[in-house]
Tab-separated table of C-alpha atoms in Angstrom:
chain	number	residue	atom	x	y	z
I	242	UNK	CA	106.086	107.809	88.024
I	243	UNK	CA	109.828	109.014	87.114
I	244	UNK	CA	110.475	106.863	84.356
I	245	UNK	CA	112.236	108.118	81.662
I	246	UNK	CA	112.836	104.380	79.866
I	247	UNK	CA	110.136	105.509	77.189
I	248	UNK	CA	111.570	109.315	76.743
I	249	UNK	CA	113.096	108.553	73.713
I	250	UNK	CA	110.568	106.493	71.699
I	251	UNK	CA	108.246	109.017	71.883
I	252	UNK	CA	110.991	112.177	71.707
I	253	UNK	CA	112.090	110.676	68.171
I	254	UNK	CA	108.054	110.140	67.251
I	255	UNK	CA	108.977	106.255	67.028
I	256	UNK	CA	105.080	105.818	69.386
I	257	UNK	CA	103.114	108.192	71.137
I	258	UNK	CA	103.309	108.926	74.739
I	259	UNK	CA	100.280	106.741	75.906
I	260	UNK	CA	101.408	104.085	73.646
I	261	UNK	CA	105.477	104.459	75.190
I	262	UNK	CA	103.660	104.746	78.501
I	263	UNK	CA	101.424	101.273	78.599
I	264	UNK	CA	104.310	99.332	77.172
I	265	UNK	CA	107.078	100.854	79.904
I	266	UNK	CA	104.426	100.247	82.470
I	267	UNK	CA	104.099	96.395	81.232
I	268	UNK	CA	107.992	95.852	81.058
I	269	UNK	CA	108.798	97.536	84.434
I	270	UNK	CA	105.790	95.160	85.791
I	271	UNK	CA	107.962	92.209	84.467
I	272	UNK	CA	110.982	92.980	85.435
I	273	UNK	CA	109.246	93.994	88.959
I	274	UNK	CA	107.666	90.103	89.092
I	275	UNK	CA	110.235	88.128	87.328
I	276	UNK	CA	113.349	88.999	88.722
I	277	UNK	CA	113.283	91.899	91.201
I	278	UNK	CA	113.345	89.509	94.592
I	279	UNK	CA	117.447	89.069	95.458
I	280	UNK	CA	117.699	93.021	94.934
I	281	UNK	CA	114.435	93.855	96.853
I	282	UNK	CA	115.312	91.313	100.004
I	283	UNK	CA	119.223	92.994	99.940
I	284	UNK	CA	118.574	96.617	99.285
I	285	UNK	CA	117.342	96.709	103.122
I	286	UNK	CA	121.318	96.003	103.980
I	287	UNK	CA	123.337	97.731	101.615
I	288	UNK	CA	122.533	101.089	103.300
I	289	UNK	CA	121.903	101.166	106.953
I	290	UNK	CA	123.461	98.378	109.881
I	291	UNK	CA	120.428	97.099	110.804
I	292	UNK	CA	122.302	95.791	114.303
I	293	UNK	CA	121.954	98.822	115.744
I	294	UNK	CA	118.279	99.263	115.930
I	295	UNK	CA	118.335	95.828	118.194
I	296	UNK	CA	115.315	96.292	120.237
I	297	UNK	CA	114.098	99.318	119.092
I	298	UNK	CA	111.906	97.180	116.453
I	299	UNK	CA	108.993	99.695	116.206
I	300	UNK	CA	111.672	102.702	115.995
I	301	UNK	CA	112.723	100.226	112.638
I	302	UNK	CA	109.651	99.747	111.573
I	303	UNK	CA	108.748	103.565	111.723
I	304	UNK	CA	112.240	104.640	110.206
I	305	UNK	CA	111.399	102.659	107.007
I	306	UNK	CA	108.010	103.364	107.136
I	307	UNK	CA	109.016	107.711	107.177
I	308	UNK	CA	111.334	106.155	104.623
I	309	UNK	CA	109.437	105.411	102.578
I	310	UNK	CA	107.247	108.201	102.702
I	311	UNK	CA	110.473	110.780	101.913
I	312	UNK	CA	110.969	108.733	98.334
I	313	UNK	CA	107.679	109.091	97.421
I	314	UNK	CA	107.580	112.216	98.515
I	315	UNK	CA	110.716	113.586	96.281
I	316	UNK	CA	109.348	111.291	93.269
I	317	UNK	CA	105.720	113.016	92.793
I	318	UNK	CA	107.404	116.154	93.251
I	319	UNK	CA	109.785	115.396	90.671
I	320	UNK	CA	107.980	113.631	88.914
I	321	UNK	CA	105.000	117.224	88.406
I	322	UNK	CA	107.722	119.413	88.077
I	323	UNK	CA	108.778	117.019	84.910
I	324	UNK	CA	112.126	116.574	86.104
I	325	UNK	CA	114.141	113.218	86.034
I	326	UNK	CA	115.399	111.939	89.243
I	327	UNK	CA	116.968	108.869	91.110
I	328	UNK	CA	114.842	106.305	92.226
I	329	UNK	CA	118.036	104.963	94.243
I	330	UNK	CA	119.084	108.081	95.326
I	331	UNK	CA	115.727	109.206	97.371
I	332	UNK	CA	115.872	106.422	98.660
I	333	UNK	CA	118.985	106.258	100.055
I	334	UNK	CA	117.909	109.755	101.460
I	335	UNK	CA	115.131	108.702	103.088
I	336	UNK	CA	117.002	105.997	105.110
I	337	UNK	CA	119.933	108.961	105.760
I	338	UNK	CA	117.480	110.633	107.037
I	339	UNK	CA	115.977	107.920	109.335
I	340	UNK	CA	119.199	106.961	109.785
I	341	UNK	CA	121.269	110.467	111.610
I	342	UNK	CA	118.058	111.133	113.166
I	343	UNK	CA	118.093	108.559	115.081
I	344	UNK	CA	121.735	106.796	115.635
I	345	UNK	CA	123.730	109.153	113.590
I	346	UNK	CA	126.673	108.876	110.672
I	347	UNK	CA	127.657	105.276	112.797
I	348	UNK	CA	124.490	103.776	111.551
I	349	UNK	CA	124.901	104.310	107.594
I	350	UNK	CA	127.557	102.368	105.015
I	351	UNK	CA	129.430	105.638	104.441
I	352	UNK	CA	130.412	103.636	101.116
I	353	UNK	CA	127.204	103.656	99.637
I	354	UNK	CA	126.754	107.112	100.523
I	355	UNK	CA	130.243	108.137	98.481
I	356	UNK	CA	128.733	105.147	95.557
I	357	UNK	CA	125.262	108.171	95.343
I	358	UNK	CA	127.748	110.948	95.328
I	359	UNK	CA	130.620	109.600	92.894
I	360	UNK	CA	127.157	108.480	90.453
I	361	UNK	CA	126.159	112.385	90.097
I	362	UNK	CA	129.553	112.821	87.916
I	363	UNK	CA	130.037	109.198	86.599
I	364	UNK	CA	126.327	108.346	85.112
I	365	UNK	CA	126.113	111.120	83.084
I	366	UNK	CA	129.901	111.569	81.984
I	367	UNK	CA	129.873	107.580	80.571
I	368	UNK	CA	126.915	107.821	78.990
I	369	UNK	CA	127.826	111.115	77.296
I	370	UNK	CA	130.695	109.551	75.838
I	371	UNK	CA	129.162	106.846	74.736
I	372	UNK	CA	126.613	107.589	73.154
I	373	UNK	CA	128.580	110.334	70.809
I	374	UNK	CA	131.043	107.511	70.113
I	375	UNK	CA	127.950	105.261	69.283
I	376	UNK	CA	126.137	108.662	67.481
I	377	UNK	CA	129.552	109.769	65.661
I	378	UNK	CA	129.591	106.014	63.686
I	379	UNK	CA	125.728	105.249	63.384
I	380	UNK	CA	126.086	109.233	61.342
I	381	UNK	CA	129.427	108.787	59.364
I	382	UNK	CA	128.049	105.139	58.256
I	383	UNK	CA	125.025	106.998	57.331
I	384	UNK	CA	123.695	109.800	57.921
I	385	UNK	CA	126.833	111.354	56.355
I	386	UNK	CA	125.715	110.478	52.668
I	387	UNK	CA	123.422	111.585	50.058
I	388	UNK	CA	121.988	107.704	49.789
I	389	UNK	CA	121.692	107.411	54.018
I	390	UNK	CA	118.394	105.487	52.913
I	391	UNK	CA	120.151	102.627	50.728
I	392	UNK	CA	123.476	102.472	53.726
I	393	UNK	CA	121.353	102.443	56.652
I	394	UNK	CA	119.159	99.219	55.049
I	395	UNK	CA	122.464	97.499	54.010
I	396	UNK	CA	123.896	98.391	57.403
I	397	UNK	CA	121.201	97.887	59.718
I	398	UNK	CA	121.763	93.616	59.791
I	399	UNK	CA	125.340	94.888	61.532
I	400	UNK	CA	123.944	97.358	63.993
I	401	UNK	CA	121.116	94.900	64.776
I	402	UNK	CA	123.325	92.569	65.092
I	403	UNK	CA	125.721	94.270	67.811
I	404	UNK	CA	122.202	95.667	70.036
I	405	UNK	CA	121.001	92.562	70.445
I	406	UNK	CA	124.599	90.780	71.246
I	407	UNK	CA	125.336	93.984	74.210
I	408	UNK	CA	121.032	93.522	75.139
I	409	UNK	CA	122.149	89.548	75.401
I	410	UNK	CA	125.348	90.695	77.687
I	411	UNK	CA	122.804	93.602	80.072
I	412	UNK	CA	120.698	90.572	80.076
I	413	UNK	CA	123.293	87.959	81.780
I	414	UNK	CA	125.258	90.531	83.581
I	415	UNK	CA	122.518	93.382	85.232
I	416	UNK	CA	119.488	91.380	84.580
I	417	UNK	CA	119.724	87.682	85.175
I	418	UNK	CA	121.651	88.006	88.863
I	419	UNK	CA	118.802	88.997	90.048
I	420	UNK	CA	117.279	85.800	89.868
I	421	UNK	CA	120.135	84.430	91.067
I	422	UNK	CA	121.157	83.017	87.339
I	423	UNK	CA	124.784	83.404	87.148
I	424	UNK	CA	126.280	82.772	83.900
I	425	UNK	CA	130.522	83.581	83.534
I	426	UNK	CA	131.875	85.615	81.358
I	427	UNK	CA	133.102	82.793	79.109
I	428	UNK	CA	129.035	82.103	78.289
I	429	UNK	CA	127.832	85.005	78.388
I	430	UNK	CA	130.241	86.335	75.980
I	431	UNK	CA	129.857	83.312	73.562
I	432	UNK	CA	125.220	83.130	74.011
I	433	UNK	CA	125.907	87.029	72.929
I	434	UNK	CA	127.748	86.313	69.819
I	435	UNK	CA	125.693	83.602	68.310
I	436	UNK	CA	122.820	85.800	68.897
I	437	UNK	CA	124.889	88.948	67.531
I	438	UNK	CA	125.234	86.870	64.617
I	439	UNK	CA	121.647	85.230	64.208
I	440	UNK	CA	120.627	88.450	63.862
I	441	UNK	CA	122.962	89.455	61.276
I	442	UNK	CA	121.957	86.505	59.038
I	443	UNK	CA	118.136	86.750	59.160
I	444	UNK	CA	118.412	90.301	58.562
I	445	UNK	CA	120.309	89.821	55.830
I	446	UNK	CA	117.801	88.460	53.675
I	447	UNK	CA	115.676	92.090	54.184
I	448	UNK	CA	118.691	93.961	52.683
I	449	UNK	CA	118.690	91.984	49.672
I	450	UNK	CA	114.928	91.816	48.873
I	451	UNK	CA	114.475	95.824	50.292
I	452	UNK	CA	114.886	98.321	47.145
I	453	UNK	CA	116.406	100.967	48.675
I	454	UNK	CA	114.263	104.341	47.407
I	455	UNK	CA	116.600	106.149	43.834
I	456	UNK	CA	116.746	109.686	44.166
I	457	UNK	CA	118.099	111.646	41.352
I	458	UNK	CA	121.224	114.091	41.542
I	459	UNK	CA	119.021	117.077	41.147
I	460	UNK	CA	116.528	116.355	43.980
I	461	UNK	CA	119.049	115.589	46.398
I	462	UNK	CA	120.768	119.399	45.926
I	463	UNK	CA	117.343	120.991	45.933
I	464	UNK	CA	116.811	119.483	49.265
I	465	UNK	CA	120.696	119.709	50.073
I	466	UNK	CA	119.857	123.281	49.568
I	467	UNK	CA	116.421	123.488	51.756
I	468	UNK	CA	118.359	121.672	54.803
I	469	UNK	CA	118.170	124.878	57.232
I	470	UNK	CA	118.227	125.457	60.798
I	471	UNK	CA	114.765	126.841	62.578
I	472	UNK	CA	113.999	126.583	66.053
I	473	UNK	CA	111.926	124.176	67.273
I	474	UNK	CA	110.055	123.533	70.883
I	475	UNK	CA	111.044	124.758	73.931
I	476	UNK	CA	114.757	126.197	72.402
I	477	UNK	CA	115.789	123.893	70.842
I	478	UNK	CA	117.336	123.919	67.632
I	479	UNK	CA	115.574	121.684	65.092
I	480	UNK	CA	117.397	121.226	61.381
I	481	UNK	CA	114.244	121.787	58.824
I	482	UNK	CA	115.708	119.227	56.336
I	483	UNK	CA	114.271	115.734	56.390
I	484	UNK	CA	115.137	113.971	53.021
I	485	UNK	CA	113.345	111.203	51.441
I	486	UNK	CA	116.515	109.685	52.454
I	487	UNK	CA	117.648	110.217	55.884
I	488	UNK	CA	113.393	109.972	56.755
I	489	UNK	CA	113.759	106.519	55.337
I	490	UNK	CA	116.889	105.656	57.391
I	491	UNK	CA	115.181	106.973	60.280
I	492	UNK	CA	112.745	104.938	60.109
I	493	UNK	CA	114.695	101.315	59.398
I	494	UNK	CA	115.852	102.640	63.122
I	495	UNK	CA	112.869	102.283	64.344
I	496	UNK	CA	112.682	98.595	65.481
I	497	UNK	CA	116.097	98.943	67.469
I	498	UNK	CA	114.874	101.921	69.555
I	499	UNK	CA	111.955	100.387	70.467
I	500	UNK	CA	113.998	96.874	71.542
I	501	UNK	CA	117.099	98.799	73.653
I	502	UNK	CA	113.821	100.748	75.281
I	503	UNK	CA	111.714	97.552	76.476
I	504	UNK	CA	114.946	96.380	77.643
I	505	UNK	CA	115.797	99.117	79.783
I	506	UNK	CA	112.245	99.136	81.189
I	507	UNK	CA	112.749	95.812	82.243
I	508	UNK	CA	116.285	95.820	84.121
I	509	UNK	CA	114.829	99.283	85.439
I	510	UNK	CA	112.116	97.672	87.372
I	511	UNK	CA	113.952	94.983	88.346
I	512	UNK	CA	116.703	96.748	89.738
I	513	UNK	CA	114.324	100.330	91.136
I	514	UNK	CA	111.869	97.810	93.079
I	515	UNK	CA	114.962	97.424	95.779
I	516	UNK	CA	114.311	100.584	96.494
I	517	UNK	CA	110.891	100.444	97.871
I	518	UNK	CA	109.857	96.602	98.781
I	519	UNK	CA	113.403	96.288	100.664
I	520	UNK	CA	112.003	99.285	103.305
I	521	UNK	CA	108.742	97.622	103.246
I	522	UNK	CA	110.443	94.275	103.770
I	523	UNK	CA	111.715	95.463	106.662
I	524	UNK	CA	108.622	96.493	108.140
I	525	UNK	CA	106.409	93.362	107.740
I	526	UNK	CA	109.543	90.927	109.296
I	527	UNK	CA	108.611	93.475	112.283
I	528	UNK	CA	104.901	92.795	112.286
I	529	UNK	CA	105.073	89.747	111.207
I	530	UNK	CA	108.169	87.645	113.252
I	531	UNK	CA	108.954	90.208	115.008
I	532	UNK	CA	111.933	90.043	114.271
I	533	UNK	CA	113.891	90.925	110.860
I	534	UNK	CA	114.668	86.868	108.512
I	535	UNK	CA	117.935	86.297	106.810
I	536	UNK	CA	118.545	88.832	104.232
I	537	UNK	CA	119.029	85.496	101.689
I	538	UNK	CA	115.053	84.400	102.336
I	539	UNK	CA	112.985	84.386	99.980
I	540	UNK	CA	110.588	87.656	98.798
I	541	UNK	CA	106.223	86.763	99.070
I	542	UNK	CA	105.267	87.127	95.419
I	543	UNK	CA	102.388	88.953	96.688
I	544	UNK	CA	105.029	91.720	97.817
I	545	UNK	CA	106.317	92.074	93.985
I	546	UNK	CA	103.258	91.932	92.630
I	547	UNK	CA	102.148	94.643	94.872
I	548	UNK	CA	105.866	96.790	94.071
I	549	UNK	CA	105.625	96.321	89.977
I	550	UNK	CA	101.456	97.570	90.256
I	551	UNK	CA	102.673	100.385	92.327
I	552	UNK	CA	105.828	101.167	90.115
I	553	UNK	CA	103.358	100.220	87.333
I	554	UNK	CA	100.109	103.171	88.674
I	555	UNK	CA	102.499	105.783	88.507
I	556	UNK	CA	104.210	105.417	85.626
I	557	UNK	CA	100.222	105.457	83.906
I	558	UNK	CA	99.640	108.692	85.869
I	559	UNK	CA	102.314	110.465	85.489
I	560	UNK	CA	104.897	108.819	83.593
I	561	UNK	CA	103.786	111.202	80.703
I	562	UNK	CA	105.302	114.290	82.303
I	563	UNK	CA	109.161	112.707	82.632
I	564	UNK	CA	108.490	111.663	79.141
I	565	UNK	CA	107.721	115.047	78.258
I	566	UNK	CA	111.192	116.151	79.524
I	567	UNK	CA	113.362	113.079	78.072
I	568	UNK	CA	112.282	113.024	75.133
I	569	UNK	CA	112.376	116.668	73.993
I	570	UNK	CA	112.951	119.594	76.040
I	571	UNK	CA	117.265	118.502	76.262
I	572	UNK	CA	117.202	118.657	72.556
I	573	UNK	CA	115.266	117.135	69.375
I	574	UNK	CA	115.319	113.161	69.199
I	575	UNK	CA	114.946	111.015	66.197
I	576	UNK	CA	114.645	106.789	66.114
I	577	UNK	CA	118.324	107.155	65.208
I	578	UNK	CA	119.410	109.521	68.163
I	579	UNK	CA	117.071	107.877	70.502
I	580	UNK	CA	118.152	104.591	69.294
I	581	UNK	CA	122.553	105.485	70.022
I	582	UNK	CA	120.830	106.878	73.754
I	583	UNK	CA	119.122	104.399	74.504
I	584	UNK	CA	122.162	101.537	73.920
I	585	UNK	CA	124.753	103.991	75.626
I	586	UNK	CA	123.122	103.570	78.746
I	587	UNK	CA	122.388	100.012	78.194
I	588	UNK	CA	125.972	99.969	77.162
I	589	UNK	CA	127.622	102.181	80.150
I	590	UNK	CA	125.196	100.155	82.598
I	591	UNK	CA	126.667	97.492	81.201
I	592	UNK	CA	130.313	97.608	82.015
I	593	UNK	CA	129.709	99.513	85.162
I	594	UNK	CA	128.334	96.571	86.532
I	595	UNK	CA	131.065	94.349	85.480
I	596	UNK	CA	133.151	96.140	86.563
I	597	UNK	CA	132.006	97.448	90.543
I	598	UNK	CA	130.911	101.709	89.227
I	599	UNK	CA	128.077	102.705	90.615
I	600	UNK	CA	126.221	104.674	88.201
I	601	UNK	CA	122.271	105.712	88.118
I	602	UNK	CA	120.174	104.847	84.939
I	603	UNK	CA	118.523	108.019	84.985
I	604	UNK	CA	121.706	110.229	85.328
I	605	UNK	CA	123.285	107.636	82.469
I	606	UNK	CA	120.749	108.575	79.874
I	607	UNK	CA	119.930	112.623	80.924
I	608	UNK	CA	123.765	112.291	79.796
I	609	UNK	CA	123.352	109.846	76.912
I	610	UNK	CA	120.861	112.212	75.596
I	611	UNK	CA	123.798	115.100	75.324
I	612	UNK	CA	126.221	113.198	73.984
I	613	UNK	CA	124.556	112.788	71.246
I	614	UNK	CA	123.972	116.559	70.517
I	615	UNK	CA	127.979	116.577	70.400
I	616	UNK	CA	129.134	114.971	67.107
I	617	UNK	CA	130.081	117.256	64.608
I	618	UNK	CA	128.204	117.998	61.608
I	619	UNK	CA	125.612	116.250	62.171
I	620	UNK	CA	122.515	118.428	63.248
I	621	UNK	CA	121.915	117.036	66.119
I	622	UNK	CA	120.439	120.250	67.787
I	623	UNK	CA	121.586	122.526	70.626
I	624	UNK	CA	121.402	122.016	73.607
I	625	UNK	CA	118.737	123.508	75.892
I	626	UNK	CA	120.626	124.709	78.883
I	627	UNK	CA	117.765	125.601	80.773
I	628	UNK	CA	116.559	122.319	81.242
I	629	UNK	CA	120.193	120.730	81.576
I	630	UNK	CA	120.471	123.162	85.164
I	631	UNK	CA	117.359	122.691	86.245
I	632	UNK	CA	118.116	118.693	86.096
I	633	UNK	CA	121.461	119.737	87.567
I	634	UNK	CA	119.628	121.072	90.748
I	635	UNK	CA	116.790	118.257	91.099
I	636	UNK	CA	119.398	115.551	91.252
I	637	UNK	CA	121.383	117.782	93.927
I	638	UNK	CA	119.127	118.090	95.891
I	639	UNK	CA	117.083	115.368	95.623
I	640	UNK	CA	118.805	112.856	98.509
I	641	UNK	CA	118.583	116.747	100.969
I	642	UNK	CA	114.693	116.761	100.433
I	643	UNK	CA	114.264	112.921	101.361
I	644	UNK	CA	116.361	112.934	103.841
I	645	UNK	CA	115.220	115.909	105.582
I	646	UNK	CA	111.794	115.036	105.129
I	647	UNK	CA	112.255	111.306	105.989
I	648	UNK	CA	113.600	112.987	109.982
I	649	UNK	CA	110.601	114.619	109.901
I	650	UNK	CA	108.429	112.430	109.178
I	651	UNK	CA	109.597	110.568	111.670
I	652	UNK	CA	109.712	112.476	114.380
I	653	UNK	CA	106.183	113.598	114.343
I	654	UNK	CA	104.852	110.214	114.212
I	655	UNK	CA	107.412	109.241	116.543
I	656	UNK	CA	106.081	111.628	119.292
I	657	UNK	CA	102.346	111.168	118.562
I	658	UNK	CA	102.449	107.156	118.057
I	659	UNK	CA	105.121	105.989	120.182
I	660	UNK	CA	107.047	105.447	124.087
I	661	UNK	CA	110.380	103.580	124.717
I	662	UNK	CA	108.206	101.350	126.432
I	663	UNK	CA	106.254	100.362	124.498
I	664	UNK	CA	108.424	99.175	121.790
I	665	UNK	CA	108.519	95.067	121.158
I	666	UNK	CA	111.981	93.744	121.801
I	667	UNK	CA	113.726	92.833	118.122
């Protein structure tokens, strides 16, 4: 339910909330089913040393259930409060609470906890810096000029080629490995370059054949005179001057915004499913085999379908609440600004994956939205610092709340359901 991948599409006015939620749910479901098996199998061993629970299968299974319930509780609260939080952090918090309650810090891989803390800083900072650079280029080349419409039509093939090249690299390095498909760096770069060049070539004919709207100097002077700031919703400053040239230019970025949003949703589903299915796999294996299977064992398709259906259902039910915050309560968005932020998120996740730096997609997105507001003379609108403050607080409390909830649930259920003599051997 705590999905933010389609928020910029809605906030920029490119699509209605209902349509965006449906597209996001479908993209996330496909990401889970097609590419989620590797992440799901690996998640269970990334944070807890399962060998500590040898001979305590009942407690381990109950701990996974408690962790799942705690993470779901946190995500439900965050979604209801319209706050974007990291699904991974909620899942890690649940596992941390169970581990501390039963074995202490020794069972928990502290490097994973350090990565979570590091991502609080790295993710928004990198997202903000990247979106600032991208929108700075877009603004200077297109919207800083009176003939923004003509410039957008002529430059959109280059923007599209670069975007699809980045998307291809994103798929090669962040998504395809989840399905066990590994491409060398050289191969990925060559394929991406070919895709980018092909897109540029295909769109060049459209650039030549499509005339731009011609505007008289007098009309442009009148529109500049009307470019005054007004107070928009949620305390965000909004620019009133939307000339025909600027509006036409913005429309050129809608297809790119839609494409990047679908890609990020797809990747989000393929990666975040491990937070839930990883715990579920431990429970299933203990119930079915009485032991944990090797990490490399495949994930049954029905488990992925179940996980994907759960994510999709949550997005449809509550996704619109987080979309409202990300799409309109941080700053005013347009298709070009939304595209810049989405491309920044894809680029940051791609670079971080290659360098082995932990980042959170949700945190990166918040930083990216904030970054576009810092471009000088872009009329991007002020930042709603009250919303930013609420988001930051929600990030900090996600892990401790999930940990506390998991420990409480585990303690209550263990007392009610099990005694040490009833535990089967692992």
